Amino acid sequence: MSRFARDHRVLFVEEPIHNDTPEPWLDVREDEGVLVLVPRLPAGMDGEAAVTAQRQLLDRYLAEEGVTDPILWYYTPMSLGLSGHLRGALVVYDCMDELSAFHGAPPELVERERQLMARADVVFTGGVSLYEAKRTLHPNAHAFPSSVDIAHFAAARGIVEEPADQAAIPHPRLGFYGVIDERLDIALLDAAAAARPDWQFVLVGPVVKIDPADLPHRPNIHYLGPKSYDDLPHYLAGWDVALMPFARNESTRFISPTKTPEYLAAGRPVVSTSITDVVRGYGDSGVVRIADAPEDFVASVEAALADAADPERLRATADHVLRDMSWDKTQGRMKTLMEQARQRGRAAPPAHRPTPAIHPAKHVNGRAAGRRSGFDYLIVGAGFAGSVLAERLAAGLNKRVLLIDRRPHIGGNAYDHYDDAGVLIHRYGPHIFHTNAKPVADYLSRFTKWRPYEHRVLARVDERLVPIPINRTTVNQLYGLDLDEAGVAEFLKSRAEPVAEVRTSEDVVVGAVGRELYETFFRGYTRKQWGLDPSQLDKAVTARVPTRTNDDDRYFGDSFQAMPLNGYTRMFESMLDHPNIKVMLNTDFDDVRDEIAYDRIVFTGPIDEYFGHRFGKLPYRSLTFRHETVDREWFQPVAVVNEPSEAVPYTRVTEYKHLTGQSHPRTSITYEYPAAQGDPYYPIPRPENQELFRKYQALADNTPDVIFLGRLGTYRYYNMDQVVAQALAVYARLEKEEQQSRGLAAAARAFGSLGAEREVRVAGMGD
Ligand code: FAD
Ligand code: UDP
């Protein structure tokens, strides 16, 4: 603030103070070059009367000081009450939090924010999550994660003298400073303090909005009360680990805690709960340890205490992370954006202000994208993800869409076609549609009629074909028994091995049916399919296949199971039959990314490919399909026969006529051979891959002009219906953005442009 105050006259309007003054008056004091204006109001004056009084005080002061064209800088929309009537050079909304999520937030806050968004020329948000939440509300919003006064906090590295109230507290000390309110995870604090009575928890800061009696009280928790900004490094200096035990609730969803870089500047190891911006900004790169459950939190603190033994390394890491985070740099960037906003405001007379787009004019692929472009959307990938979104954008929002695919057909992996013998087959293996989501079935039903079909699979075990998922028939046939449902339940229970924590795909099955059935049906199949032992795969993989004790032999239990009556490709054709959609096949994204004009990209290919594999390749499993036509009417009794034995190189054989209902004197089948190389068909669910994906996800989060979608774009082992649901959800978001932006455009046209001179900062609640 003081640096800013060198070049500008800065007035900071504080919350009013009520006292026994008979008349409202304005208390003006100077603090580090900033003029702080504190309205003093008679006790009992509140509501509209108080707002009017503040407005008059401000007007009078500005008139006396000759301030005619201020820059209005808002920390909270509530300040519109006292200043909404002012006209100035520029309106800045510095949005620090999702204030409406705070306890006791005034109900009119949301409406006021809408008004402020309509007035603001530029919006700054205090973090990336907040930016994502607000950017749809304003065409010129920018994320400014917290900066840090590095020198101020780095001083802690050299401080040896202890503040008196901390000196007697033994080590190890785990410290937190900040407002103690509903954002703090009190239960976590209590549990960690209970688990480790030898650790001392030091909390610095005011207790606000919660009853101090509700805070945990233990001999090893020390509440030292609020301290000045100047004193904070002195407390930090004496902590072994700095903590951010924030609750994960509405009030913390968008926070980007300033104390993160401050703690780091002080050279402390930091442990935080999984606050989105902390995880993205510091957790993913390992600078801050992240844990939520008490036992994990305690373990992370232990690890952080070990980190503290190497202060040199800690400091070097922190310095590297903080190198671009000074307030000077932030201030410079903000000033540039303000100047640009001011020039734009000058250039356009009020009635002709440019209509805000969903996104500010920006460079896409190095080209200025603000100009009118050929397409509104370039969608990469014509599978379910890309095609559903193309249809919705074209038909629902009248957008012009270019849909491309590197393959010679639409439909992605669900593509089907008639082979040389005239049998309808699936080029990429059997696709059976099943869902519990009625909206998904309803949506697709606009483009196809359905053929009722319930999928049944048999597994070959010692030349016998038995039902999979395991059910009563499977058990009775394999073991020569005649058990009823209860008998089968008892049988499986007697064989199931207790598993303390079900983590892997092995745990799921062994815990349900025991080792023998696991080895018969799952171990070999999975090793072939994934090139990994089930113990190396996330539990979600084999958990897709249920275990039953009754006679139900359907592969899926969903409420809606059917095949598109005339095939998937016909359904996709009908979906994409819209004048706003242009489809280009045999076209790779790289072929067109710099050739064709578009405003926004939807990418449904592999996310790591989009980013040039910069963190390394995400692992995908591939398949080779051997398609055959045999000269007889039927090949096998059901659509799919699984081959769980490792002695057989393929995993399953599909005979399509069972799926499609086609009558034909011959029949076509497909063998599936798992492969490490080839087209990416399956993301491989295991923790290390998820971790790598998260890095790409973080990049994607910072690439707002590109929407990543689908099985490959979001690296999720999704079925078709889940991909459709994901695309519809993204569309719902885009539709909302569009509506807001249209409303915003109307509101923006109603406000005038602004000249420039001085600045008034209007503060208030929540800072
Ligand atoms: P895809 O269908 O993979 O579409 C992505 C498209 O993007 C592809 O066509 C690709 O060519 C294109 N592309 C990628 N990168 C680029 C680029 N750089 N430039 C241009 N184009 C690009 N789901 C079920 O619900 N039921 C089933 O029975 C079922 N069986 C399956 C069987 C197999 C063998 C496989 C592999 C999957 C199965 N699925 C099943 C899953 C189903 O295929 C997917 O959920 C669905 O197809 C995913 O749709 P998508 O649009 O996300 O991806
Ligand atoms: N699986 C198995 N044996 C089977 C069927 C499935 O081991 O007979 C395991 C295997 O790891 C497989 C996973 O369960 O990849 C999920 O099966 P699903 O049929 O859902 O696979 P998809 O159709 O996606 O290939």
PDB file of C-alpha atoms in Angstrom, residues 528-529 620-624 673-678:
ATOM      1  CA  LYS A 528      -3.314 -59.740 -19.619  1.00  0.00           C
ATOM      2  CA  GLN A 529      -5.648 -56.791 -19.959  1.00  0.00           C
ATOM      3  CA  TYR A 620      -2.672 -45.842 -21.467  1.00  0.00           C
ATOM      4  CA  ARG A 621      -3.432 -49.459 -22.256  1.00  0.00           C
ATOM      5  CA  SER A 622      -4.067 -50.405 -25.846  1.00  0.00           C
ATOM      6  CA  LEU A 623      -5.650 -53.293 -27.697  1.00  0.00           C
ATOM      7  CA  THR A 624      -5.263 -54.999 -31.047  1.00  0.00           C
ATOM      8  CA  TYR A 673      -5.366 -58.738 -27.684  1.00  0.00           C
ATOM      9  CA  PRO A 674      -4.141 -56.336 -25.017  1.00  0.00           C
ATOM     10  CA  ALA A 675      -1.135 -54.258 -26.012  1.00  0.00           C
ATOM     11  CA  ALA A 676       1.255 -51.782 -24.446  1.00  0.00           C
ATOM     12  CA  GLN A 677       1.598 -49.757 -27.653  1.00  0.00           C
ATOM     13  CA  GLY A 678      -1.071 -48.459 -29.983  1.00  0.00           C
TER      14      GLY A 678
END
